[in-house]
């Protein structure tokens, strides 16, 4: 169940692209998509993408380029 939240965080699994249009609530302003990746050293990396409605003004914190965070602590700090 997805409520009428302003911000929705989606933890995506697998390689298929995420379609934000499946979330149809008029209250969703921002959708943050998180995907866990593990590289050769077996350290978790979190890739983040963000989708906003057209009328949402730019806001921070801005994502790094590439939007990848190494380890749980770095990712958690960014999200909070």
mmCIF file of N, CA, C and O in Angstrom:
data_model
loop_
_atom_site.group_PDB
_atom_site.id
_atom_site.type_symbol
_atom_site.label_atom_id
_atom_site.label_comp_id
_atom_site.label_asym_id
_atom_site.label_seq_id
_atom_site.Cartn_x
_atom_site.Cartn_y
_atom_site.Cartn_z
ATOM 1 N N UNK A 1 0.838 -1.175 0.000
ATOM 2 C CA UNK A 1 0.000 0.000 0.000
ATOM 3 C C UNK A 1 0.882 1.237 0.000
ATOM 4 O O UNK A 1 1.793 1.352 0.805
ATOM 5 N N UNK A 2 0.625 2.146 -0.893
ATOM 6 C CA UNK A 2 1.346 3.415 -0.944
ATOM 7 C C UNK A 2 0.339 4.513 -0.663
ATOM 8 O O UNK A 2 -0.650 4.665 -1.370
ATOM 9 N N UNK A 3 0.588 5.266 0.389
ATOM 10 C CA UNK A 3 -0.340 6.307 0.803
ATOM 11 C C UNK A 3 -0.198 7.572 -0.013
ATOM 12 O O UNK A 3 0.388 7.589 -1.092
ATOM 13 N N UNK A 4 -0.725 8.627 0.520
ATOM 14 C CA UNK A 4 -0.701 9.913 -0.158
ATOM 15 C C UNK A 4 0.448 10.770 0.369
ATOM 16 O O UNK A 4 0.249 11.876 0.833
ATOM 17 N N UNK A 5 1.656 10.240 0.305
ATOM 18 C CA UNK A 5 2.831 10.932 0.798
ATOM 19 C C UNK A 5 3.390 11.883 -0.258
ATOM 20 O O UNK A 5 3.277 11.638 -1.454
ATOM 21 N N UNK A 6 4.037 12.941 0.202
ATOM 22 C CA UNK A 6 4.655 13.891 -0.711
ATOM 23 C C UNK A 6 5.902 13.291 -1.338
ATOM 24 O O UNK A 6 6.158 13.452 -2.521
ATOM 25 N N UNK A 7 6.698 12.583 -0.520
ATOM 26 C CA UNK A 7 7.926 11.944 -1.003
ATOM 27 C C UNK A 7 7.775 10.441 -0.840
ATOM 28 O O UNK A 7 7.368 9.964 0.210
ATOM 29 N N UNK A 8 8.117 9.707 -1.889
ATOM 30 C CA UNK A 8 8.064 8.248 -1.860
ATOM 31 C C UNK A 8 9.465 7.726 -2.171
ATOM 32 O O UNK A 8 10.102 8.182 -3.122
ATOM 33 N N UNK A 9 9.956 6.794 -1.353
ATOM 34 C CA UNK A 9 11.244 6.156 -1.607
ATOM 35 C C UNK A 9 10.975 4.742 -2.068
ATOM 36 O O UNK A 9 10.304 3.971 -1.388
ATOM 37 N N UNK A 10 11.492 4.395 -3.252
ATOM 38 C CA UNK A 10 11.299 3.079 -3.846
ATOM 39 C C UNK A 10 12.644 2.365 -3.854
ATOM 40 O O UNK A 10 13.620 2.890 -4.395
ATOM 41 N N UNK A 11 12.710 1.174 -3.230
ATOM 42 C CA UNK A 11 13.902 0.347 -3.301
ATOM 43 C C UNK A 11 13.693 -0.646 -4.441
ATOM 44 O O UNK A 11 12.894 -1.571 -4.333
ATOM 45 N N UNK A 12 14.411 -0.417 -5.538
ATOM 46 C CA UNK A 12 14.223 -1.177 -6.777
ATOM 47 C C UNK A 12 15.183 -2.361 -6.819
ATOM 48 O O UNK A 12 16.349 -2.236 -6.480
ATOM 49 N N UNK A 13 14.662 -3.501 -7.250
ATOM 50 C CA UNK A 13 15.478 -4.696 -7.462
ATOM 51 C C UNK A 13 15.402 -5.088 -8.924
ATOM 52 O O UNK A 13 14.394 -4.847 -9.587
ATOM 53 N N UNK A 14 16.460 -5.718 -9.406
ATOM 54 C CA UNK A 14 16.459 -6.198 -10.779
ATOM 55 C C UNK A 14 16.884 -5.133 -11.775
ATOM 56 O O UNK A 14 17.130 -3.985 -11.426
ATOM 57 N N UNK A 15 16.946 -5.531 -13.038
ATOM 58 C CA UNK A 15 17.464 -4.646 -14.070
ATOM 59 C C UNK A 15 16.437 -3.870 -14.863
ATOM 60 O O UNK A 15 16.792 -3.033 -15.689
ATOM 61 N N UNK A 16 15.160 -4.142 -14.645
ATOM 62 C CA UNK A 16 14.140 -3.419 -15.411
ATOM 63 C C UNK A 16 14.040 -1.973 -14.945
ATOM 64 O O UNK A 16 14.143 -1.695 -13.758
ATOM 65 N N UNK A 17 13.811 -1.042 -15.872
ATOM 66 C CA UNK A 17 13.649 0.356 -15.468
ATOM 67 C C UNK A 17 12.378 0.548 -14.649
ATOM 68 O O UNK A 17 11.397 -0.167 -14.821
ATOM 69 N N UNK A 18 12.410 1.522 -13.761
ATOM 70 C CA UNK A 18 11.254 1.837 -12.929
ATOM 71 C C UNK A 18 10.414 2.884 -13.646
ATOM 72 O O UNK A 18 10.917 3.898 -14.116
ATOM 73 N N UNK A 19 9.111 2.647 -13.724
ATOM 74 C CA UNK A 19 8.185 3.594 -14.358
ATOM 75 C C UNK A 19 7.449 4.353 -13.257
ATOM 76 O O UNK A 19 6.562 3.807 -12.604
ATOM 77 N N UNK A 20 7.786 5.645 -13.037
ATOM 78 C CA UNK A 20 7.134 6.395 -11.962
ATOM 79 C C UNK A 20 5.648 6.635 -12.205
ATOM 80 O O UNK A 20 4.919 6.986 -11.279
ATOM 81 N N UNK A 21 5.162 6.425 -13.417
ATOM 82 C CA UNK A 21 3.744 6.630 -13.712
ATOM 83 C C UNK A 21 2.835 5.591 -13.060
ATOM 84 O O UNK A 21 1.622 5.759 -13.048
ATOM 85 N N UNK A 22 3.416 4.512 -12.514
ATOM 86 C CA UNK A 22 2.576 3.514 -11.844
ATOM 87 C C UNK A 22 2.082 4.026 -10.491
ATOM 88 O O UNK A 22 1.144 3.488 -9.939
ATOM 89 N N UNK A 23 2.727 5.079 -9.965
ATOM 90 C CA UNK A 23 2.283 5.702 -8.718
ATOM 91 C C UNK A 23 1.366 6.858 -9.092
ATOM 92 O O UNK A 23 1.814 7.894 -9.545
ATOM 93 N N UNK A 24 0.090 6.671 -8.899
ATOM 94 C CA UNK A 24 -0.886 7.608 -9.468
ATOM 95 C C UNK A 24 -1.452 8.628 -8.494
ATOM 96 O O UNK A 24 -2.305 9.412 -8.876
ATOM 97 N N UNK A 25 -0.989 8.641 -7.254
ATOM 98 C CA UNK A 25 -1.540 9.599 -6.296
ATOM 99 C C UNK A 25 -1.215 11.033 -6.722
ATOM 100 O O UNK A 25 -0.086 11.331 -7.112
ATOM 101 N N UNK A 26 -2.170 11.947 -6.642
ATOM 102 C CA UNK A 26 -1.883 13.342 -6.989
ATOM 103 C C UNK A 26 -1.011 14.037 -5.944
ATOM 104 O O UNK A 26 -0.510 15.116 -6.190
ATOM 105 N N UNK A 27 -0.807 13.391 -4.792
ATOM 106 C CA UNK A 27 -0.015 14.009 -3.727
ATOM 107 C C UNK A 27 1.479 13.761 -3.839
ATOM 108 O O UNK A 27 2.264 14.442 -3.209
ATOM 109 N N UNK A 28 1.899 12.765 -4.619
ATOM 110 C CA UNK A 28 3.320 12.481 -4.775
ATOM 111 C C UNK A 28 3.978 13.627 -5.539
ATOM 112 O O UNK A 28 3.602 13.934 -6.658
ATOM 113 N N UNK A 29 4.969 14.258 -4.918
ATOM 114 C CA UNK A 29 5.709 15.330 -5.562
ATOM 115 C C UNK A 29 7.099 14.868 -5.990
ATOM 116 O O UNK A 29 7.646 15.348 -6.960
ATOM 117 N N UNK A 30 7.665 13.942 -5.229
ATOM 118 C CA UNK A 30 9.034 13.484 -5.471
ATOM 119 C C UNK A 30 9.101 11.979 -5.242
ATOM 120 O O UNK A 30 8.587 11.470 -4.253
ATOM 121 N N UNK A 31 9.739 11.274 -6.179
ATOM 122 C CA UNK A 31 9.963 9.837 -6.039
ATOM 123 C C UNK A 31 11.467 9.616 -6.084
ATOM 124 O O UNK A 31 12.134 10.023 -7.045
ATOM 125 N N UNK A 32 11.997 9.001 -5.030
ATOM 126 C CA UNK A 32 13.420 8.686 -4.966
ATOM 127 C C UNK A 32 13.562 7.193 -5.199
ATOM 128 O O UNK A 32 12.954 6.387 -4.493
ATOM 129 N N UNK A 33 14.354 6.821 -6.213
ATOM 130 C CA UNK A 33 14.549 5.415 -6.555
ATOM 131 C C UNK A 33 15.944 5.011 -6.099
ATOM 132 O O UNK A 33 16.930 5.662 -6.449
ATOM 133 N N UNK A 34 16.029 3.949 -5.294
ATOM 134 C CA UNK A 34 17.289 3.471 -4.745
ATOM 135 C C UNK A 34 17.521 2.065 -5.245
ATOM 136 O O UNK A 34 16.621 1.218 -5.198
ATOM 137 N N UNK A 35 18.743 1.819 -5.736
ATOM 138 C CA UNK A 35 19.089 0.468 -6.181
ATOM 139 C C UNK A 35 20.417 0.070 -5.564
ATOM 140 O O UNK A 35 21.405 0.802 -5.652
ATOM 141 N N UNK A 36 20.435 -1.093 -4.903
ATOM 142 C CA UNK A 36 21.645 -1.626 -4.288
ATOM 143 C C UNK A 36 22.486 -2.312 -5.358
ATOM 144 O O UNK A 36 21.974 -3.093 -6.159
ATOM 145 N N UNK A 37 23.787 -2.001 -5.354
ATOM 146 C CA UNK A 37 24.731 -2.657 -6.261
ATOM 147 C C UNK A 37 25.913 -3.124 -5.435
ATOM 148 O O UNK A 37 26.274 -2.487 -4.452
ATOM 149 N N UNK A 38 26.510 -4.232 -5.822
ATOM 150 C CA UNK A 38 27.726 -4.695 -5.150
ATOM 151 C C UNK A 38 28.800 -4.850 -6.222
ATOM 152 O O UNK A 38 28.585 -5.491 -7.236
ATOM 153 N N UNK A 39 29.947 -4.256 -5.955
ATOM 154 C CA UNK A 39 31.056 -4.337 -6.890
ATOM 155 C C UNK A 39 31.986 -5.466 -6.479
ATOM 156 O O UNK A 39 31.683 -6.248 -5.586
ATOM 157 N N UNK A 40 33.144 -5.545 -7.114
ATOM 158 C CA UNK A 40 34.073 -6.653 -6.894
ATOM 159 C C UNK A 40 34.518 -6.812 -5.443
ATOM 160 O O UNK A 40 34.728 -7.912 -4.977
ATOM 161 N N UNK A 41 34.641 -5.694 -4.716
ATOM 162 C CA UNK A 41 35.118 -5.789 -3.336
ATOM 163 C C UNK A 41 33.997 -6.114 -2.350
ATOM 164 O O UNK A 41 34.201 -6.100 -1.152
ATOM 165 N N UNK A 42 32.791 -6.405 -2.847
ATOM 166 C CA UNK A 42 31.626 -6.812 -2.061
ATOM 167 C C UNK A 42 31.128 -5.720 -1.100
ATOM 168 O O UNK A 42 30.422 -5.999 -0.152
ATOM 169 N N UNK A 43 31.522 -4.480 -1.338
ATOM 170 C CA UNK A 43 31.029 -3.352 -0.548
ATOM 171 C C UNK A 43 29.733 -2.881 -1.192
ATOM 172 O O UNK A 43 29.653 -2.735 -2.405
ATOM 173 N N UNK A 44 28.684 -2.649 -0.397
ATOM 174 C CA UNK A 44 27.422 -2.198 -0.986
ATOM 175 C C UNK A 44 27.524 -0.763 -1.495
ATOM 176 O O UNK A 44 28.089 0.105 -0.842
ATOM 177 N N UNK A 45 26.984 -0.533 -2.667
ATOM 178 C CA UNK A 45 26.871 0.794 -3.259
ATOM 179 C C UNK A 45 25.393 1.045 -3.505
ATOM 180 O O UNK A 45 24.668 0.139 -3.914
ATOM 181 N N UNK A 46 24.960 2.258 -3.272
ATOM 182 C CA UNK A 46 23.564 2.620 -3.486
ATOM 183 C C UNK A 46 23.494 3.666 -4.579
ATOM 184 O O UNK A 46 24.068 4.739 -4.462
ATOM 185 N N UNK A 47 22.787 3.342 -5.650
ATOM 186 C CA UNK A 47 22.587 4.273 -6.760
ATOM 187 C C UNK A 47 21.220 4.928 -6.568
ATOM 188 O O UNK A 47 20.222 4.256 -6.352
ATOM 189 N N UNK A 48 21.197 6.251 -6.661
ATOM 190 C CA UNK A 48 19.971 7.000 -6.413
ATOM 191 C C UNK A 48 19.572 7.784 -7.659
ATOM 192 O O UNK A 48 20.402 8.380 -8.321
ATOM 193 N N UNK A 49 18.290 7.762 -7.972
ATOM 194 C CA UNK A 49 17.713 8.649 -8.989
ATOM 195 C C UNK A 49 16.492 9.298 -8.371
ATOM 196 O O UNK A 49 15.903 8.785 -7.428
ATOM 197 N N UNK A 50 16.139 10.437 -8.901
ATOM 198 C CA UNK A 50 15.038 11.198 -8.343
ATOM 199 C C UNK A 50 14.155 11.705 -9.479
ATOM 200 O O UNK A 50 14.657 12.179 -10.500
ATOM 201 N N UNK A 51 12.848 11.570 -9.295
ATOM 202 C CA UNK A 51 11.870 12.041 -10.264
ATOM 203 C C UNK A 51 10.930 12.997 -9.546
ATOM 204 O O UNK A 51 10.424 12.682 -8.473
ATOM 205 N N UNK A 52 10.718 14.175 -10.121
ATOM 206 C CA UNK A 52 9.816 15.168 -9.536
ATOM 207 C C UNK A 52 8.708 15.506 -10.511
ATOM 208 O O UNK A 52 8.886 15.386 -11.722
ATOM 209 N N UNK A 53 7.606 15.997 -9.972
ATOM 210 C CA UNK A 53 6.575 16.556 -10.838
ATOM 211 C C UNK A 53 7.102 17.848 -11.445
ATOM 212 O O UNK A 53 8.003 18.485 -10.901
ATOM 213 N N UNK A 54 6.553 18.238 -12.568
ATOM 214 C CA UNK A 54 7.058 19.405 -13.301
ATOM 215 C C UNK A 54 7.009 20.701 -12.514
ATOM 216 O O UNK A 54 7.854 21.562 -12.684
ATOM 217 N N UNK A 55 6.032 20.860 -11.657
ATOM 218 C CA UNK A 55 5.883 22.137 -10.949
ATOM 219 C C UNK A 55 6.690 22.222 -9.651
ATOM 220 O O UNK A 55 6.594 23.206 -8.936
ATOM 221 N N UNK A 56 7.544 21.234 -9.372
ATOM 222 C CA UNK A 56 8.364 21.251 -8.166
ATOM 223 C C UNK A 56 9.633 22.063 -8.438
ATOM 224 O O UNK A 56 10.353 21.800 -9.398
ATOM 225 N N UNK A 57 9.881 23.061 -7.584
ATOM 226 C CA UNK A 57 11.079 23.905 -7.694
ATOM 227 C C UNK A 57 12.328 23.089 -7.350
ATOM 228 O O UNK A 57 12.254 22.156 -6.545
ATOM 229 N N UNK A 58 13.494 23.433 -7.910
ATOM 230 C CA UNK A 58 14.737 22.745 -7.547
ATOM 231 C C UNK A 58 15.010 22.877 -6.038
ATOM 232 O O UNK A 58 14.681 23.886 -5.423
ATOM 233 N N UNK A 59 15.604 21.849 -5.459
ATOM 234 C CA UNK A 59 15.885 21.814 -4.023
ATOM 235 C C UNK A 59 17.128 20.980 -3.791
ATOM 236 O O UNK A 59 17.576 20.247 -4.669
ATOM 237 N N UNK A 60 17.698 21.068 -2.636
ATOM 238 C CA UNK A 60 18.871 20.295 -2.279
ATOM 239 C C UNK A 60 18.515 19.279 -1.217
ATOM 240 O O UNK A 60 17.383 19.259 -0.753
ATOM 241 N N UNK A 61 19.416 18.424 -0.849
ATOM 242 C CA UNK A 61 20.782 18.381 -1.355
ATOM 243 C C UNK A 61 20.810 17.788 -2.752
ATOM 244 O O UNK A 61 20.001 16.923 -3.083
ATOM 245 N N UNK A 62 21.705 18.290 -3.564
ATOM 246 C CA UNK A 62 21.812 17.823 -4.936
ATOM 247 C C UNK A 62 22.586 16.519 -4.989
ATOM 248 O O UNK A 62 23.465 16.271 -4.164
ATOM 249 N N UNK A 63 22.254 15.683 -5.960
ATOM 250 C CA UNK A 63 22.930 14.396 -6.114
ATOM 251 C C UNK A 63 24.314 14.602 -6.706
ATOM 252 O O UNK A 63 24.532 15.491 -7.524
ATOM 253 N N UNK A 64 25.231 13.753 -6.286
ATOM 254 C CA UNK A 64 26.574 13.782 -6.858
ATOM 255 C C UNK A 64 26.525 13.195 -8.261
ATOM 256 O O UNK A 64 25.515 12.622 -8.674
ATOM 257 N N UNK A 65 27.600 13.329 -8.996
ATOM 258 C CA UNK A 65 27.662 12.776 -10.344
ATOM 259 C C UNK A 65 28.859 11.843 -10.422
ATOM 260 O O UNK A 65 29.987 12.328 -10.403
ATOM 261 N N UNK A 66 28.674 10.546 -10.455
ATOM 262 C CA UNK A 66 27.421 9.797 -10.523
ATOM 263 C C UNK A 66 26.755 9.730 -9.152
ATOM 264 O O UNK A 66 27.426 9.838 -8.121
ATOM 265 N N UNK A 67 25.454 9.523 -9.120
ATOM 266 C CA UNK A 67 24.724 9.487 -7.855
ATOM 267 C C UNK A 67 24.844 8.138 -7.155
ATOM 268 O O UNK A 67 23.891 7.391 -7.015
ATOM 269 N N UNK A 68 26.073 7.805 -6.746
ATOM 270 C CA UNK A 68 26.358 6.512 -6.126
ATOM 271 C C UNK A 68 27.008 6.771 -4.773
ATOM 272 O O UNK A 68 27.915 7.593 -4.661
ATOM 273 N N UNK A 69 26.538 6.067 -3.749
ATOM 274 C CA UNK A 69 27.049 6.225 -2.397
ATOM 275 C C UNK A 69 27.611 4.904 -1.921
ATOM 276 O O UNK A 69 26.948 3.871 -2.025
ATOM 277 N N UNK A 70 28.842 4.930 -1.396
ATOM 278 C CA UNK A 70 29.499 3.715 -0.936
ATOM 279 C C UNK A 70 29.190 3.481 0.530
ATOM 280 O O UNK A 70 29.375 4.360 1.366
ATOM 281 N N UNK A 71 28.691 2.299 0.838
ATOM 282 C CA UNK A 71 28.452 1.895 2.214
ATOM 283 C C UNK A 71 27.154 2.441 2.784
ATOM 284 O O UNK A 71 26.626 3.445 2.340
ATOM 285 N N UNK A 72 26.656 1.744 3.792
ATOM 286 C CA UNK A 72 25.371 2.094 4.397
ATOM 287 C C UNK A 72 25.416 3.433 5.118
ATOM 288 O O UNK A 72 24.457 4.195 5.095
ATOM 289 N N UNK A 73 26.519 3.747 5.785
ATOM 290 C CA UNK A 73 26.588 4.978 6.576
ATOM 291 C C UNK A 73 26.515 6.208 5.688
ATOM 292 O O UNK A 73 25.768 7.149 5.978
ATOM 293 N N UNK A 74 27.264 6.240 4.602
ATOM 294 C CA UNK A 74 27.237 7.380 3.682
ATOM 295 C C UNK A 74 25.858 7.557 3.077
ATOM 296 O O UNK A 74 25.341 8.664 2.999
ATOM 297 N N UNK A 75 25.249 6.467 2.682
ATOM 298 C CA UNK A 75 23.909 6.510 2.085
ATOM 299 C C UNK A 75 22.886 7.000 3.110
ATOM 300 O O UNK A 75 22.057 7.878 2.821
ATOM 301 N N UNK A 76 22.913 6.461 4.300
ATOM 302 C CA UNK A 76 21.973 6.849 5.353
ATOM 303 C C UNK A 76 22.109 8.347 5.684
ATOM 304 O O UNK A 76 21.122 9.057 5.830
ATOM 305 N N UNK A 77 23.348 8.832 5.780
ATOM 306 C CA UNK A 77 23.589 10.243 6.072
ATOM 307 C C UNK A 77 22.996 11.124 4.993
ATOM 308 O O UNK A 77 22.349 12.133 5.282
ATOM 309 N N UNK A 78 23.167 10.752 3.733
ATOM 310 C CA UNK A 78 22.605 11.544 2.640
ATOM 311 C C UNK A 78 21.076 11.572 2.709
ATOM 312 O O UNK A 78 20.471 12.624 2.581
ATOM 313 N N UNK A 79 20.455 10.412 2.926
ATOM 314 C CA UNK A 79 19.001 10.358 2.961
ATOM 315 C C UNK A 79 18.410 11.170 4.111
ATOM 316 O O UNK A 79 17.404 11.849 3.944
ATOM 317 N N UNK A 80 19.044 11.115 5.252
ATOM 318 C CA UNK A 80 18.522 11.845 6.405
ATOM 319 C C UNK A 80 18.734 13.326 6.237
ATOM 320 O O UNK A 80 18.020 14.152 6.643
#
